[in-house]
């Protein structure tokens, strides 16, 4: 009689890993799609959502064909694993055969997990997918869809997969002790830097779009923001690769830091004489989520509160004051991704080096006595007497900034040789109708395909009852 599952598979861990991955996927579609569709002007709503769905689809294909193994596979064969290049990138290849997808998952320096490789591939895919989607926020309102497709495929291959291997896949910085619990560096810092470079290369939106930058549907923004906040439970809660105490602590820390950051942001609005609007508050919420991401399972509750206060203050000042200085004021970063993701990711990663509590991310090893486990302390930060972690957090951040910035610039120039990076001026003037053939809120009956009015009704009639008293 066949068994239900192999002995290494833990049903609870497998269920949580797939659930966490689905929560992260929901952050992109529909989360960011809805947020982008609501925060942009009406004529850019369809385009913003369409580019989000396209990126999600492109990354999945690239991920299973070659990029997953670049980020989480074995280093290139024929090269010393002790040399730099051997710990720089994994050997590309597909993960589509039944033997790979059904077998037990494993990550260098971490070891085997109690769920199949297919769960790991999908979980890491949703992280890979959300990164260029976050970067997209910097170039909304002018990037050419035909350029976006190859740019996403190349960017995930040569930027994201490299950073993921170096910090998560057993690469150089992981070997030296740098930590990034869920992507403060790999995802948010790289998205912020990549988006900023793309915005600079592609150029600004039309002048009128920059002057009248009003959201078309604030309710959509709130729904998208809510999906981000709660979806982040999977974002950070899934990274211990087990349904355990570290996952639970990461979820609590994530929500605590976000709540504190949101309230601090609102307080700064009052202190600086601004009215605390929803769009501003969402920036504070996102800042808290991003800042806690590299630290979620490594800090205690006090650390999470401190990161919320400090991180929110840093990013608030950057968004409202640093943005007035060069080079920031010269680059049209549509949604300010360089601040709420780039600077927030950097701040969170560095603060992890300050507040990491060695009693939080405990590991366990079996002793000679059967059934007895010995706890192994996790990484310690400055407040616990260790400065080495902060040093490597800085070096890892510096790498991500330089590598992401340089390679993004090269890839943009490469794609630009074959297809214009920038949407045509004519289409930029018109918006969604020119690019996609329809708009988010059809304004009249003829635009729905009845140039002569609704069949069976008198010309000019809408079919709606007359107002009272008419």
PDB file of C-alpha atoms in Angstrom, residues 37-278:
ATOM      1  CA  UNK A  37      -4.363  51.408 -10.404  1.00  0.00           C
ATOM      2  CA  UNK A  38      -5.865  53.603  -7.700  1.00  0.00           C
ATOM      3  CA  UNK A  39      -2.962  55.908  -6.928  1.00  0.00           C
ATOM      4  CA  UNK A  40      -2.286  56.868 -10.556  1.00  0.00           C
ATOM      5  CA  UNK A  41      -4.373  59.306 -12.585  1.00  0.00           C
ATOM      6  CA  UNK A  42      -7.386  57.791 -14.301  1.00  0.00           C
ATOM      7  CA  UNK A  43      -5.756  57.613 -17.730  1.00  0.00           C
ATOM      8  CA  UNK A  44      -2.848  55.535 -16.374  1.00  0.00           C
ATOM      9  CA  UNK A  45      -4.847  53.080 -14.251  1.00  0.00           C
ATOM     10  CA  UNK A  46      -5.145  50.267 -16.815  1.00  0.00           C
ATOM     11  CA  UNK A  47      -1.513  50.621 -17.873  1.00  0.00           C
ATOM     12  CA  UNK A  48      -0.269  50.419 -14.272  1.00  0.00           C
ATOM     13  CA  UNK A  49      -2.245  47.263 -13.554  1.00  0.00           C
ATOM     14  CA  UNK A  50      -1.371  45.669 -16.898  1.00  0.00           C
ATOM     15  CA  UNK A  51       2.370  46.149 -16.382  1.00  0.00           C
ATOM     16  CA  UNK A  52       2.041  44.536 -12.949  1.00  0.00           C
ATOM     17  CA  UNK A  53       0.346  41.410 -14.299  1.00  0.00           C
ATOM     18  CA  UNK A  54       2.876  41.185 -17.150  1.00  0.00           C
ATOM     19  CA  UNK A  55       5.832  41.313 -14.757  1.00  0.00           C
ATOM     20  CA  UNK A  56       4.295  38.611 -12.545  1.00  0.00           C
ATOM     21  CA  UNK A  57       3.902  36.320 -15.573  1.00  0.00           C
ATOM     22  CA  UNK A  58       7.326  36.995 -17.112  1.00  0.00           C
ATOM     23  CA  UNK A  59       9.160  36.328 -13.842  1.00  0.00           C
ATOM     24  CA  UNK A  60       7.449  32.959 -13.326  1.00  0.00           C
ATOM     25  CA  UNK A  61       8.529  31.712 -16.754  1.00  0.00           C
ATOM     26  CA  UNK A  62      12.094  32.971 -16.290  1.00  0.00           C
ATOM     27  CA  UNK A  63      12.213  31.596 -12.743  1.00  0.00           C
ATOM     28  CA  UNK A  64      11.393  27.987 -13.587  1.00  0.00           C
ATOM     29  CA  UNK A  65      13.483  27.918 -16.785  1.00  0.00           C
ATOM     30  CA  UNK A  66      16.783  29.171 -15.340  1.00  0.00           C
ATOM     31  CA  UNK A  67      16.700  31.878 -12.635  1.00  0.00           C
ATOM     32  CA  UNK A  68      15.727  29.795  -9.575  1.00  0.00           C
ATOM     33  CA  UNK A  69      18.895  27.730  -9.799  1.00  0.00           C
ATOM     34  CA  UNK A  70      20.949  30.903 -10.280  1.00  0.00           C
ATOM     35  CA  UNK A  71      19.685  32.131  -6.929  1.00  0.00           C
ATOM     36  CA  UNK A  72      19.324  28.917  -4.946  1.00  0.00           C
ATOM     37  CA  UNK A  73      21.245  26.222  -6.819  1.00  0.00           C
ATOM     38  CA  UNK A  74      24.800  24.974  -6.822  1.00  0.00           C
ATOM     39  CA  UNK A  75      27.712  27.285  -7.711  1.00  0.00           C
ATOM     40  CA  UNK A  76      29.141  26.917 -11.209  1.00  0.00           C
ATOM     41  CA  UNK A  77      30.960  23.617 -11.656  1.00  0.00           C
ATOM     42  CA  UNK A  78      34.600  23.693 -12.631  1.00  0.00           C
ATOM     43  CA  UNK A  79      35.233  26.720 -10.433  1.00  0.00           C
ATOM     44  CA  UNK A  80      36.528  26.496  -6.886  1.00  0.00           C
ATOM     45  CA  UNK A  81      33.662  26.955  -4.477  1.00  0.00           C
ATOM     46  CA  UNK A  82      36.115  28.767  -2.234  1.00  0.00           C
ATOM     47  CA  UNK A  83      36.874  31.380  -4.897  1.00  0.00           C
ATOM     48  CA  UNK A  84      34.815  34.541  -5.272  1.00  0.00           C
ATOM     49  CA  UNK A  85      33.001  33.574  -8.483  1.00  0.00           C
ATOM     50  CA  UNK A  86      32.045  30.212  -7.033  1.00  0.00           C
ATOM     51  CA  UNK A  87      30.121  32.033  -4.308  1.00  0.00           C
ATOM     52  CA  UNK A  88      28.792  34.716  -6.642  1.00  0.00           C
ATOM     53  CA  UNK A  89      26.092  32.974  -8.663  1.00  0.00           C
ATOM     54  CA  UNK A  90      24.456  29.590  -9.073  1.00  0.00           C
ATOM     55  CA  UNK A  91      24.471  27.538 -12.263  1.00  0.00           C
ATOM     56  CA  UNK A  92      21.290  28.262 -14.297  1.00  0.00           C
ATOM     57  CA  UNK A  93      18.914  25.507 -15.320  1.00  0.00           C
ATOM     58  CA  UNK A  94      15.232  24.476 -15.353  1.00  0.00           C
ATOM     59  CA  UNK A  95      13.238  23.121 -12.427  1.00  0.00           C
ATOM     60  CA  UNK A  96      10.443  21.375 -14.282  1.00  0.00           C
ATOM     61  CA  UNK A  97      11.111  17.638 -14.068  1.00  0.00           C
ATOM     62  CA  UNK A  98       9.122  15.419 -11.736  1.00  0.00           C
ATOM     63  CA  UNK A  99      12.276  14.311  -9.938  1.00  0.00           C
ATOM     64  CA  UNK A 100      13.180  17.875  -8.945  1.00  0.00           C
ATOM     65  CA  UNK A 101       9.721  19.127  -8.050  1.00  0.00           C
ATOM     66  CA  UNK A 102       8.831  16.098  -5.927  1.00  0.00           C
ATOM     67  CA  UNK A 103      12.133  15.791  -4.086  1.00  0.00           C
ATOM     68  CA  UNK A 104      13.048  17.387  -0.774  1.00  0.00           C
ATOM     69  CA  UNK A 105      14.091  21.025  -0.967  1.00  0.00           C
ATOM     70  CA  UNK A 106      17.515  22.208   0.122  1.00  0.00           C
ATOM     71  CA  UNK A 107      19.412  25.515   0.289  1.00  0.00           C
ATOM     72  CA  UNK A 108      23.195  25.825   0.746  1.00  0.00           C
ATOM     73  CA  UNK A 109      24.224  26.927   4.286  1.00  0.00           C
ATOM     74  CA  UNK A 110      20.654  26.272   5.500  1.00  0.00           C
ATOM     75  CA  UNK A 111      20.215  22.622   4.607  1.00  0.00           C
ATOM     76  CA  UNK A 112      17.201  20.507   3.758  1.00  0.00           C
ATOM     77  CA  UNK A 113      13.633  21.530   4.519  1.00  0.00           C
ATOM     78  CA  UNK A 114      10.651  19.408   5.413  1.00  0.00           C
ATOM     79  CA  UNK A 115       8.694  20.323   2.274  1.00  0.00           C
ATOM     80  CA  UNK A 116       9.154  19.524  -1.437  1.00  0.00           C
ATOM     81  CA  UNK A 117      11.258  21.582  -3.825  1.00  0.00           C
ATOM     82  CA  UNK A 118       8.160  22.678  -5.723  1.00  0.00           C
ATOM     83  CA  UNK A 119       7.026  24.584  -2.614  1.00  0.00           C
ATOM     84  CA  UNK A 120      10.427  26.275  -2.334  1.00  0.00           C
ATOM     85  CA  UNK A 121      10.462  27.207  -6.033  1.00  0.00           C
ATOM     86  CA  UNK A 122       7.033  28.825  -5.812  1.00  0.00           C
ATOM     87  CA  UNK A 123       7.753  30.545  -2.515  1.00  0.00           C
ATOM     88  CA  UNK A 124      10.922  32.105  -3.908  1.00  0.00           C
ATOM     89  CA  UNK A 125       9.173  32.976  -7.176  1.00  0.00           C
ATOM     90  CA  UNK A 126       6.667  35.312  -5.526  1.00  0.00           C
ATOM     91  CA  UNK A 127       9.568  37.178  -3.919  1.00  0.00           C
ATOM     92  CA  UNK A 128      11.330  37.429  -7.263  1.00  0.00           C
ATOM     93  CA  UNK A 129       8.124  38.633  -8.945  1.00  0.00           C
ATOM     94  CA  UNK A 130       7.298  41.406  -6.499  1.00  0.00           C
ATOM     95  CA  UNK A 131      10.749  42.996  -6.834  1.00  0.00           C
ATOM     96  CA  UNK A 132      10.462  44.346 -10.413  1.00  0.00           C
ATOM     97  CA  UNK A 133       6.813  45.173  -9.685  1.00  0.00           C
ATOM     98  CA  UNK A 134       7.999  47.420  -6.842  1.00  0.00           C
ATOM     99  CA  UNK A 135      10.615  48.887  -9.182  1.00  0.00           C
ATOM    100  CA  UNK A 136       7.807  49.598 -11.659  1.00  0.00           C
ATOM    101  CA  UNK A 137       6.404  52.182  -9.242  1.00  0.00           C
ATOM    102  CA  UNK A 138       9.300  54.490 -10.167  1.00  0.00           C
ATOM    103  CA  UNK A 139       8.529  54.573 -13.900  1.00  0.00           C
ATOM    104  CA  UNK A 140       4.749  54.458 -14.089  1.00  0.00           C
ATOM    105  CA  UNK A 141       3.218  56.837 -16.594  1.00  0.00           C
ATOM    106  CA  UNK A 142       5.876  56.588 -19.306  1.00  0.00           C
ATOM    107  CA  UNK A 143       7.620  53.215 -19.669  1.00  0.00           C
ATOM    108  CA  UNK A 144       6.972  51.353 -22.919  1.00  0.00           C
ATOM    109  CA  UNK A 145       5.236  48.004 -22.381  1.00  0.00           C
ATOM    110  CA  UNK A 146       7.294  46.423 -25.178  1.00  0.00           C
ATOM    111  CA  UNK A 147      10.485  47.385 -23.359  1.00  0.00           C
ATOM    112  CA  UNK A 148       9.170  46.318 -19.949  1.00  0.00           C
ATOM    113  CA  UNK A 149       8.914  42.636 -20.918  1.00  0.00           C
ATOM    114  CA  UNK A 150      12.585  42.047 -21.862  1.00  0.00           C
ATOM    115  CA  UNK A 151      13.772  44.396 -19.111  1.00  0.00           C
ATOM    116  CA  UNK A 152      12.011  42.324 -16.435  1.00  0.00           C
ATOM    117  CA  UNK A 153      13.410  39.047 -17.799  1.00  0.00           C
ATOM    118  CA  UNK A 154      16.963  40.399 -17.928  1.00  0.00           C
ATOM    119  CA  UNK A 155      16.739  42.226 -14.603  1.00  0.00           C
ATOM    120  CA  UNK A 156      15.573  39.163 -12.674  1.00  0.00           C
ATOM    121  CA  UNK A 157      18.380  37.147 -14.269  1.00  0.00           C
ATOM    122  CA  UNK A 158      21.312  39.513 -13.797  1.00  0.00           C
ATOM    123  CA  UNK A 159      20.295  41.570 -10.755  1.00  0.00           C
ATOM    124  CA  UNK A 160      17.812  39.729  -8.576  1.00  0.00           C
ATOM    125  CA  UNK A 161      19.235  36.203  -8.938  1.00  0.00           C
ATOM    126  CA  UNK A 162      22.761  37.444  -8.176  1.00  0.00           C
ATOM    127  CA  UNK A 163      21.719  39.330  -5.039  1.00  0.00           C
ATOM    128  CA  UNK A 164      19.559  36.415  -3.901  1.00  0.00           C
ATOM    129  CA  UNK A 165      22.442  33.945  -4.246  1.00  0.00           C
ATOM    130  CA  UNK A 166      24.901  36.198  -2.443  1.00  0.00           C
ATOM    131  CA  UNK A 167      22.662  36.701   0.608  1.00  0.00           C
ATOM    132  CA  UNK A 168      20.243  33.756   0.626  1.00  0.00           C
ATOM    133  CA  UNK A 169      21.620  31.030  -1.613  1.00  0.00           C
ATOM    134  CA  UNK A 170      24.886  30.376   0.193  1.00  0.00           C
ATOM    135  CA  UNK A 171      26.945  33.015  -1.587  1.00  0.00           C
ATOM    136  CA  UNK A 172      29.716  35.396  -0.549  1.00  0.00           C
ATOM    137  CA  UNK A 173      27.866  37.634   1.924  1.00  0.00           C
ATOM    138  CA  UNK A 174      25.966  34.742   3.487  1.00  0.00           C
ATOM    139  CA  UNK A 175      29.339  33.056   4.123  1.00  0.00           C
ATOM    140  CA  UNK A 176      30.556  36.175   5.935  1.00  0.00           C
ATOM    141  CA  UNK A 177      27.516  36.443   8.195  1.00  0.00           C
ATOM    142  CA  UNK A 178      25.405  39.164   6.516  1.00  0.00           C
ATOM    143  CA  UNK A 179      21.702  38.533   7.112  1.00  0.00           C
ATOM    144  CA  UNK A 180      18.526  39.571   5.330  1.00  0.00           C
ATOM    145  CA  UNK A 181      15.562  37.784   6.853  1.00  0.00           C
ATOM    146  CA  UNK A 182      13.053  38.402   4.041  1.00  0.00           C
ATOM    147  CA  UNK A 183      14.499  40.827   1.522  1.00  0.00           C
ATOM    148  CA  UNK A 184      15.237  44.270   2.905  1.00  0.00           C
ATOM    149  CA  UNK A 185      18.315  44.223   0.661  1.00  0.00           C
ATOM    150  CA  UNK A 186      17.547  41.573  -1.967  1.00  0.00           C
ATOM    151  CA  UNK A 187      14.068  42.934  -2.697  1.00  0.00           C
ATOM    152  CA  UNK A 188      13.491  46.459  -1.413  1.00  0.00           C
ATOM    153  CA  UNK A 189      16.913  48.083  -1.661  1.00  0.00           C
ATOM    154  CA  UNK A 190      17.432  46.636  -5.142  1.00  0.00           C
ATOM    155  CA  UNK A 191      13.930  47.681  -6.250  1.00  0.00           C
ATOM    156  CA  UNK A 192      14.491  51.219  -4.976  1.00  0.00           C
ATOM    157  CA  UNK A 193      17.888  51.598  -6.638  1.00  0.00           C
ATOM    158  CA  UNK A 194      16.784  49.892  -9.866  1.00  0.00           C
ATOM    159  CA  UNK A 195      13.658  52.029 -10.076  1.00  0.00           C
ATOM    160  CA  UNK A 196      15.593  55.232  -9.466  1.00  0.00           C
ATOM    161  CA  UNK A 197      18.104  54.426 -12.207  1.00  0.00           C
ATOM    162  CA  UNK A 198      15.306  53.459 -14.605  1.00  0.00           C
ATOM    163  CA  UNK A 199      13.444  56.695 -13.891  1.00  0.00           C
ATOM    164  CA  UNK A 200      16.613  58.700 -14.585  1.00  0.00           C
ATOM    165  CA  UNK A 201      17.371  56.883 -17.852  1.00  0.00           C
ATOM    166  CA  UNK A 202      13.803  56.828 -19.227  1.00  0.00           C
ATOM    167  CA  UNK A 203      13.133  60.433 -18.260  1.00  0.00           C
ATOM    168  CA  UNK A 204      10.245  62.152 -16.469  1.00  0.00           C
ATOM    169  CA  UNK A 205       6.523  61.951 -17.032  1.00  0.00           C
ATOM    170  CA  UNK A 206       4.723  64.676 -18.936  1.00  0.00           C
ATOM    171  CA  UNK A 207       4.786  68.013 -17.140  1.00  0.00           C
ATOM    172  CA  UNK A 208       1.037  67.949 -16.512  1.00  0.00           C
ATOM    173  CA  UNK A 209       1.264  64.495 -14.946  1.00  0.00           C
ATOM    174  CA  UNK A 210       3.874  65.772 -12.504  1.00  0.00           C
ATOM    175  CA  UNK A 211       1.896  68.905 -11.690  1.00  0.00           C
ATOM    176  CA  UNK A 212      -1.503  67.202 -11.242  1.00  0.00           C
ATOM    177  CA  UNK A 213      -0.469  63.992  -9.517  1.00  0.00           C
ATOM    178  CA  UNK A 214      -3.823  63.078  -7.968  1.00  0.00           C
ATOM    179  CA  UNK A 215      -5.011  59.485  -7.343  1.00  0.00           C
ATOM    180  CA  UNK A 216      -8.128  58.449  -9.245  1.00  0.00           C
ATOM    181  CA  UNK A 217      -9.505  56.136  -6.546  1.00  0.00           C
ATOM    182  CA  UNK A 218      -8.312  56.390  -2.948  1.00  0.00           C
ATOM    183  CA  UNK A 219     -10.494  53.431  -1.936  1.00  0.00           C
ATOM    184  CA  UNK A 220      -8.483  51.233  -4.324  1.00  0.00           C
ATOM    185  CA  UNK A 221      -5.308  52.524  -2.687  1.00  0.00           C
ATOM    186  CA  UNK A 222      -6.641  51.523   0.737  1.00  0.00           C
ATOM    187  CA  UNK A 223      -7.567  48.028  -0.486  1.00  0.00           C
ATOM    188  CA  UNK A 224      -4.149  47.550  -2.088  1.00  0.00           C
ATOM    189  CA  UNK A 225      -2.388  48.814   1.030  1.00  0.00           C
ATOM    190  CA  UNK A 226      -4.410  46.462   3.227  1.00  0.00           C
ATOM    191  CA  UNK A 227      -3.467  43.504   1.035  1.00  0.00           C
ATOM    192  CA  UNK A 228       0.169  44.503   1.368  1.00  0.00           C
ATOM    193  CA  UNK A 229       0.014  44.773   5.148  1.00  0.00           C
ATOM    194  CA  UNK A 230      -1.676  41.427   5.797  1.00  0.00           C
ATOM    195  CA  UNK A 231       0.068  39.700   2.894  1.00  0.00           C
ATOM    196  CA  UNK A 232       3.331  40.591   4.624  1.00  0.00           C
ATOM    197  CA  UNK A 233       2.484  37.927   7.212  1.00  0.00           C
ATOM    198  CA  UNK A 234       3.467  35.423   4.539  1.00  0.00           C
ATOM    199  CA  UNK A 235       6.320  37.599   3.315  1.00  0.00           C
ATOM    200  CA  UNK A 236       8.134  37.499   6.649  1.00  0.00           C
ATOM    201  CA  UNK A 237       6.361  34.593   8.315  1.00  0.00           C
ATOM    202  CA  UNK A 238       7.346  32.116   5.621  1.00  0.00           C
ATOM    203  CA  UNK A 239      11.086  32.683   5.705  1.00  0.00           C
ATOM    204  CA  UNK A 240      12.021  30.429   8.626  1.00  0.00           C
ATOM    205  CA  UNK A 241      10.983  27.642   6.187  1.00  0.00           C
ATOM    206  CA  UNK A 242       8.963  26.030   8.964  1.00  0.00           C
ATOM    207  CA  UNK A 243       5.764  26.512  10.910  1.00  0.00           C
ATOM    208  CA  UNK A 244       7.553  27.303  14.147  1.00  0.00           C
ATOM    209  CA  UNK A 245       8.203  29.911  16.842  1.00  0.00           C
ATOM    210  CA  UNK A 246      10.432  31.982  14.545  1.00  0.00           C
ATOM    211  CA  UNK A 247       7.622  32.290  11.997  1.00  0.00           C
ATOM    212  CA  UNK A 248       5.173  33.390  14.671  1.00  0.00           C
ATOM    213  CA  UNK A 249       7.619  35.923  16.117  1.00  0.00           C
ATOM    214  CA  UNK A 250       8.330  37.303  12.635  1.00  0.00           C
ATOM    215  CA  UNK A 251       4.608  37.823  12.000  1.00  0.00           C
ATOM    216  CA  UNK A 252       4.106  39.627  15.319  1.00  0.00           C
ATOM    217  CA  UNK A 253       7.213  41.784  14.853  1.00  0.00           C
ATOM    218  CA  UNK A 254       6.100  42.675  11.329  1.00  0.00           C
ATOM    219  CA  UNK A 255       2.722  43.955  12.455  1.00  0.00           C
ATOM    220  CA  UNK A 256       4.107  45.699  15.539  1.00  0.00           C
ATOM    221  CA  UNK A 257       6.788  47.591  13.643  1.00  0.00           C
ATOM    222  CA  UNK A 258       4.322  48.568  10.908  1.00  0.00           C
ATOM    223  CA  UNK A 259       1.771  49.912  13.392  1.00  0.00           C
ATOM    224  CA  UNK A 260       4.453  51.950  15.157  1.00  0.00           C
ATOM    225  CA  UNK A 261       5.877  53.277  11.882  1.00  0.00           C
ATOM    226  CA  UNK A 262       2.412  54.279  10.680  1.00  0.00           C
ATOM    227  CA  UNK A 263       1.656  56.171  13.905  1.00  0.00           C
ATOM    228  CA  UNK A 264       5.073  57.861  13.917  1.00  0.00           C
ATOM    229  CA  UNK A 265       4.529  58.940  10.306  1.00  0.00           C
ATOM    230  CA  UNK A 266       1.158  60.479  11.197  1.00  0.00           C
ATOM    231  CA  UNK A 267       2.790  62.209  14.156  1.00  0.00           C
ATOM    232  CA  UNK A 268       5.451  63.701  11.882  1.00  0.00           C
ATOM    233  CA  UNK A 269       2.708  64.990   9.594  1.00  0.00           C
ATOM    234  CA  UNK A 270       1.216  66.873  12.545  1.00  0.00           C
ATOM    235  CA  UNK A 271       4.596  68.066  13.833  1.00  0.00           C
ATOM    236  CA  UNK A 272       5.597  69.474  10.434  1.00  0.00           C
ATOM    237  CA  UNK A 273       2.254  71.207   9.914  1.00  0.00           C
ATOM    238  CA  UNK A 274       0.857  68.788   7.332  1.00  0.00           C
ATOM    239  CA  UNK A 275      -2.553  67.155   7.314  1.00  0.00           C
ATOM    240  CA  UNK A 276      -2.285  63.369   7.729  1.00  0.00           C
ATOM    241  CA  UNK A 277      -3.897  62.024   4.555  1.00  0.00           C
ATOM    242  CA  UNK A 278      -4.360  58.400   3.564  1.00  0.00           C
TER     243      UNK A 278
END
